[in-house]
Amino acid sequence: MNHRDRFVGAAGELGVPADEAALFADELLRFRVRAGDRADGVLAGRFGGMPRLPAGVPWPSVGPGAPMAYMGNLNCAALPRIAGLALPATGELLFFLDASSAVEACSIADEQKFARVVYVPGGEGEEVTEIPPNEYDEYGEEPLVGPERELFASVEPDLPDWLDRPAEWRSDFEKDLITRLPHHKELSALVDRLWPGRIPWIGDGFLIGGYSNSAQDSPETGLAQKSGKAEHEVLREWVPLAQFAVPHEEYTNGRFLIRHEDLAAGRFDKALSFCEFTE
């Protein structure tokens, strides 16, 4: 039984109609992988340390003499599987980010110069032994690598932030959906009972899947404005590939979003960075 079916079955035991429980599960309830320091999951990656790049692939950089900082890696084979999140079955995902430049970018397109996702097929990675020189950081104030930490992965549920907003702050789509979910409060409480200890913030590692965890306007808002689509349509198309707190950059979160179709096809060059300053 997958996570969704477990939830729908438990909702039925509470007397919630099956069609309403299914609607809640399909429109609101998502599951994500948390890869962090809690050793109650499976070893699935590392934050910091040195990257393992494919032979002949250079360290990602903004330009000559301007390498991006290495955030960490995820071992795709070790990550728990979630229905609807088509991560590769093997290989590793490496994340690079020039956070200080990314947060100052003036547009979505401009920000992409400062971020990169590298997919390393299984068995092809070779550990980099030397950190490339950063000609634009004379005093070494922005380290390109941080201390290595092992990350342990487990699955947790996620619900949209707007469920806690006053009704007048909700979009027309959200208002209509709530009218079709008369037991939405009971169903939200059921999520917490089935998966206690859910952490609402990003934490000390990576979040994969779920919803964007943002202190400002969500990146989906920007994508909706750019595309002319409704935000709920963008939410169906895009998913967070990785969200994390940026080391050495206080109050800064990094985030890579990707379309479901690009994730399924392994087109990680299509992932978009949305770095934000949270204070």
Short mmCIF file of N, CA and C in Angstrom, two decimals, residues 151-223:
data_model
loop_
_atom_site.label_atom_id
_atom_site.label_comp_id
_atom_site.label_asym_id
_atom_site.label_seq_id
_atom_site.Cartn_x
_atom_site.Cartn_y
_atom_site.Cartn_z
N LEU A 151 23.58 12.36 4.98
CA LEU A 151 22.15 12.67 4.99
C LEU A 151 21.34 11.38 4.93
N PHE A 152 20.36 11.29 5.81
CA PHE A 152 19.52 10.11 5.91
C PHE A 152 18.10 10.48 5.49
N ALA A 153 17.53 9.68 4.60
CA ALA A 153 16.28 10.05 3.94
C ALA A 153 15.08 9.26 4.47
N SER A 154 13.96 9.95 4.58
CA SER A 154 12.69 9.33 4.94
C SER A 154 11.58 10.12 4.28
N VAL A 155 10.39 9.54 4.22
CA VAL A 155 9.24 10.16 3.56
C VAL A 155 8.36 10.84 4.58
N GLU A 156 7.85 12.01 4.23
CA GLU A 156 6.92 12.73 5.09
C GLU A 156 5.86 13.41 4.24
N PRO A 157 4.68 13.70 4.81
CA PRO A 157 3.63 14.37 4.04
C PRO A 157 3.86 15.87 3.98
N ASP A 158 3.16 16.50 3.06
CA ASP A 158 3.25 17.96 2.92
C ASP A 158 1.89 18.47 2.46
N LEU A 159 1.49 19.59 3.03
CA LEU A 159 0.23 20.23 2.67
C LEU A 159 0.50 21.69 2.29
N PRO A 160 -0.33 22.28 1.45
CA PRO A 160 -0.09 23.67 1.03
C PRO A 160 -0.30 24.67 2.15
N ASP A 161 0.49 25.73 2.16
CA ASP A 161 0.40 26.75 3.19
C ASP A 161 -0.97 27.44 3.21
N TRP A 162 -1.63 27.53 2.06
CA TRP A 162 -2.86 28.31 2.00
C TRP A 162 -4.00 27.71 2.82
N LEU A 163 -3.87 26.45 3.23
CA LEU A 163 -4.90 25.86 4.08
C LEU A 163 -5.04 26.61 5.40
N ASP A 164 -3.97 27.28 5.83
CA ASP A 164 -4.00 28.02 7.10
C ASP A 164 -4.36 29.50 6.91
N ARG A 165 -4.58 29.93 5.68
CA ARG A 165 -4.91 31.33 5.44
C ARG A 165 -6.39 31.61 5.72
N PRO A 166 -6.72 32.85 6.07
CA PRO A 166 -8.12 33.23 6.15
C PRO A 166 -8.79 33.07 4.79
N ALA A 167 -10.07 32.80 4.80
CA ALA A 167 -10.80 32.53 3.56
C ALA A 167 -10.66 33.67 2.55
N GLU A 168 -10.64 34.92 3.04
CA GLU A 168 -10.59 36.05 2.11
C GLU A 168 -9.24 36.16 1.40
N TRP A 169 -8.22 35.47 1.88
CA TRP A 169 -6.91 35.50 1.24
C TRP A 169 -6.74 34.39 0.20
N ARG A 170 -7.71 33.53 0.07
CA ARG A 170 -7.59 32.40 -0.84
C ARG A 170 -8.01 32.79 -2.25
N SER A 171 -7.43 32.10 -3.22
CA SER A 171 -7.81 32.32 -4.62
C SER A 171 -9.18 31.70 -4.87
N ASP A 172 -9.76 32.03 -6.02
CA ASP A 172 -11.05 31.45 -6.38
C ASP A 172 -10.95 29.93 -6.49
N PHE A 173 -9.85 29.45 -7.04
CA PHE A 173 -9.66 28.00 -7.13
C PHE A 173 -9.64 27.36 -5.75
N GLU A 174 -8.91 27.98 -4.81
CA GLU A 174 -8.80 27.44 -3.46
C GLU A 174 -10.15 27.47 -2.73
N LYS A 175 -10.89 28.56 -2.90
CA LYS A 175 -12.21 28.66 -2.28
C LYS A 175 -13.15 27.58 -2.80
N ASP A 176 -13.13 27.37 -4.11
CA ASP A 176 -13.99 26.34 -4.70
C ASP A 176 -13.61 24.95 -4.20
N LEU A 177 -12.32 24.70 -4.10
CA LEU A 177 -11.87 23.38 -3.64
C LEU A 177 -12.31 23.12 -2.20
N ILE A 178 -12.21 24.13 -1.35
CA ILE A 178 -12.59 23.96 0.04
C ILE A 178 -14.09 23.65 0.18
N THR A 179 -14.91 24.25 -0.67
CA THR A 179 -16.34 23.96 -0.59
C THR A 179 -16.64 22.50 -0.93
N ARG A 180 -15.74 21.87 -1.66
CA ARG A 180 -15.92 20.46 -2.01
C ARG A 180 -15.26 19.53 -0.99
N LEU A 181 -14.66 20.12 0.04
CA LEU A 181 -13.98 19.35 1.08
C LEU A 181 -14.49 19.76 2.46
N PRO A 182 -15.75 19.43 2.79
CA PRO A 182 -16.30 19.86 4.08
C PRO A 182 -15.55 19.28 5.29
N HIS A 183 -14.80 18.19 5.09
CA HIS A 183 -14.04 17.58 6.19
C HIS A 183 -12.55 17.91 6.11
N HIS A 184 -12.20 19.04 5.46
CA HIS A 184 -10.78 19.30 5.23
C HIS A 184 -9.99 19.46 6.53
N LYS A 185 -10.61 20.01 7.58
CA LYS A 185 -9.88 20.15 8.85
C LYS A 185 -9.61 18.79 9.48
N GLU A 186 -10.61 17.92 9.43
CA GLU A 186 -10.41 16.57 9.97
C GLU A 186 -9.36 15.80 9.17
N LEU A 187 -9.36 16.01 7.86
CA LEU A 187 -8.39 15.31 7.02
C LEU A 187 -6.98 15.84 7.24
N SER A 188 -6.84 17.15 7.46
CA SER A 188 -5.52 17.71 7.77
C SER A 188 -5.00 17.14 9.09
N ALA A 189 -5.89 17.02 10.07
CA ALA A 189 -5.50 16.45 11.37
C ALA A 189 -5.11 14.98 11.22
N LEU A 190 -5.79 14.27 10.32
CA LEU A 190 -5.46 12.87 10.09
C LEU A 190 -4.05 12.71 9.54
N VAL A 191 -3.63 13.62 8.66
CA VAL A 191 -2.27 13.58 8.13
C VAL A 191 -1.26 13.62 9.27
N ASP A 192 -1.49 14.49 10.24
CA ASP A 192 -0.56 14.61 11.36
C ASP A 192 -0.60 13.39 12.27
N ARG A 193 -1.74 12.74 12.37
CA ARG A 193 -1.83 11.53 13.20
C ARG A 193 -1.12 10.35 12.53
N LEU A 194 -1.27 10.26 11.22
CA LEU A 194 -0.64 9.15 10.50
C LEU A 194 0.87 9.30 10.41
N TRP A 195 1.32 10.55 10.28
CA TRP A 195 2.77 10.82 10.14
C TRP A 195 3.16 11.90 11.14
N PRO A 196 3.23 11.54 12.43
CA PRO A 196 3.55 12.55 13.46
C PRO A 196 4.98 13.06 13.33
N GLY A 197 5.19 14.23 13.90
CA GLY A 197 6.54 14.80 13.89
C GLY A 197 6.90 15.48 12.60
N ARG A 198 5.90 15.78 11.77
CA ARG A 198 6.17 16.46 10.49
C ARG A 198 6.79 17.84 10.76
N ILE A 199 7.90 18.14 10.06
CA ILE A 199 8.62 19.40 10.24
C ILE A 199 8.24 20.34 9.10
N PRO A 200 7.73 21.52 9.39
CA PRO A 200 7.26 22.41 8.31
C PRO A 200 8.37 23.17 7.60
N TRP A 201 9.57 23.26 8.18
CA TRP A 201 10.63 24.07 7.58
C TRP A 201 11.64 23.19 6.84
N ILE A 202 12.58 23.84 6.16
CA ILE A 202 13.53 23.11 5.33
C ILE A 202 14.49 22.27 6.16
N GLY A 203 15.06 22.82 7.20
CA GLY A 203 15.93 22.04 8.06
C GLY A 203 17.37 22.03 7.61
N ASP A 204 18.07 20.91 7.87
CA ASP A 204 19.52 20.87 7.74
C ASP A 204 20.02 20.02 6.58
N GLY A 205 19.17 19.75 5.61
CA GLY A 205 19.61 18.94 4.48
C GLY A 205 18.82 19.31 3.24
N PHE A 206 18.32 18.31 2.53
CA PHE A 206 17.55 18.52 1.32
C PHE A 206 16.09 18.10 1.52
N LEU A 207 15.18 18.83 0.89
CA LEU A 207 13.81 18.39 0.71
C LEU A 207 13.61 18.11 -0.77
N ILE A 208 13.03 16.95 -1.08
CA ILE A 208 12.82 16.55 -2.46
C ILE A 208 11.33 16.27 -2.65
N GLY A 209 10.68 16.99 -3.56
CA GLY A 209 9.25 16.81 -3.78
C GLY A 209 8.44 17.71 -2.86
N GLY A 210 7.14 17.44 -2.77
CA GLY A 210 6.26 18.23 -1.93
C GLY A 210 5.95 19.59 -2.53
N TYR A 211 5.81 20.59 -1.64
CA TYR A 211 5.54 21.97 -2.04
C TYR A 211 6.77 22.84 -1.80
N SER A 212 6.81 23.98 -2.46
CA SER A 212 7.87 24.95 -2.19
C SER A 212 7.71 25.52 -0.79
N ASN A 213 8.81 25.56 -0.06
CA ASN A 213 8.84 26.12 1.28
C ASN A 213 9.45 27.51 1.17
N SER A 214 8.60 28.54 1.16
CA SER A 214 9.08 29.88 0.84
C SER A 214 8.61 30.89 1.87
N ALA A 215 9.52 31.79 2.23
CA ALA A 215 9.17 32.87 3.15
C ALA A 215 8.60 34.07 2.41
N GLN A 216 8.69 34.06 1.09
CA GLN A 216 8.19 35.16 0.28
C GLN A 216 7.14 34.61 -0.68
N ASP A 217 6.89 35.31 -1.78
CA ASP A 217 6.03 34.74 -2.81
C ASP A 217 6.65 33.45 -3.31
N SER A 218 5.83 32.43 -3.49
CA SER A 218 6.38 31.15 -3.94
C SER A 218 6.93 31.29 -5.35
N PRO A 219 7.91 30.45 -5.72
CA PRO A 219 8.42 30.50 -7.09
C PRO A 219 7.35 30.18 -8.12
N GLU A 220 6.34 29.40 -7.72
CA GLU A 220 5.25 29.09 -8.64
C GLU A 220 4.47 30.35 -9.02
N THR A 221 4.43 31.32 -8.10
CA THR A 221 3.78 32.60 -8.41
C THR A 221 4.51 33.29 -9.56
N GLY A 222 5.84 33.31 -9.49
CA GLY A 222 6.63 33.92 -10.56
C GLY A 222 6.48 33.17 -11.87
N LEU A 223 6.46 31.84 -11.82
CA LEU A 223 6.30 31.06 -13.03
C LEU A 223 4.92 31.28 -13.64
#
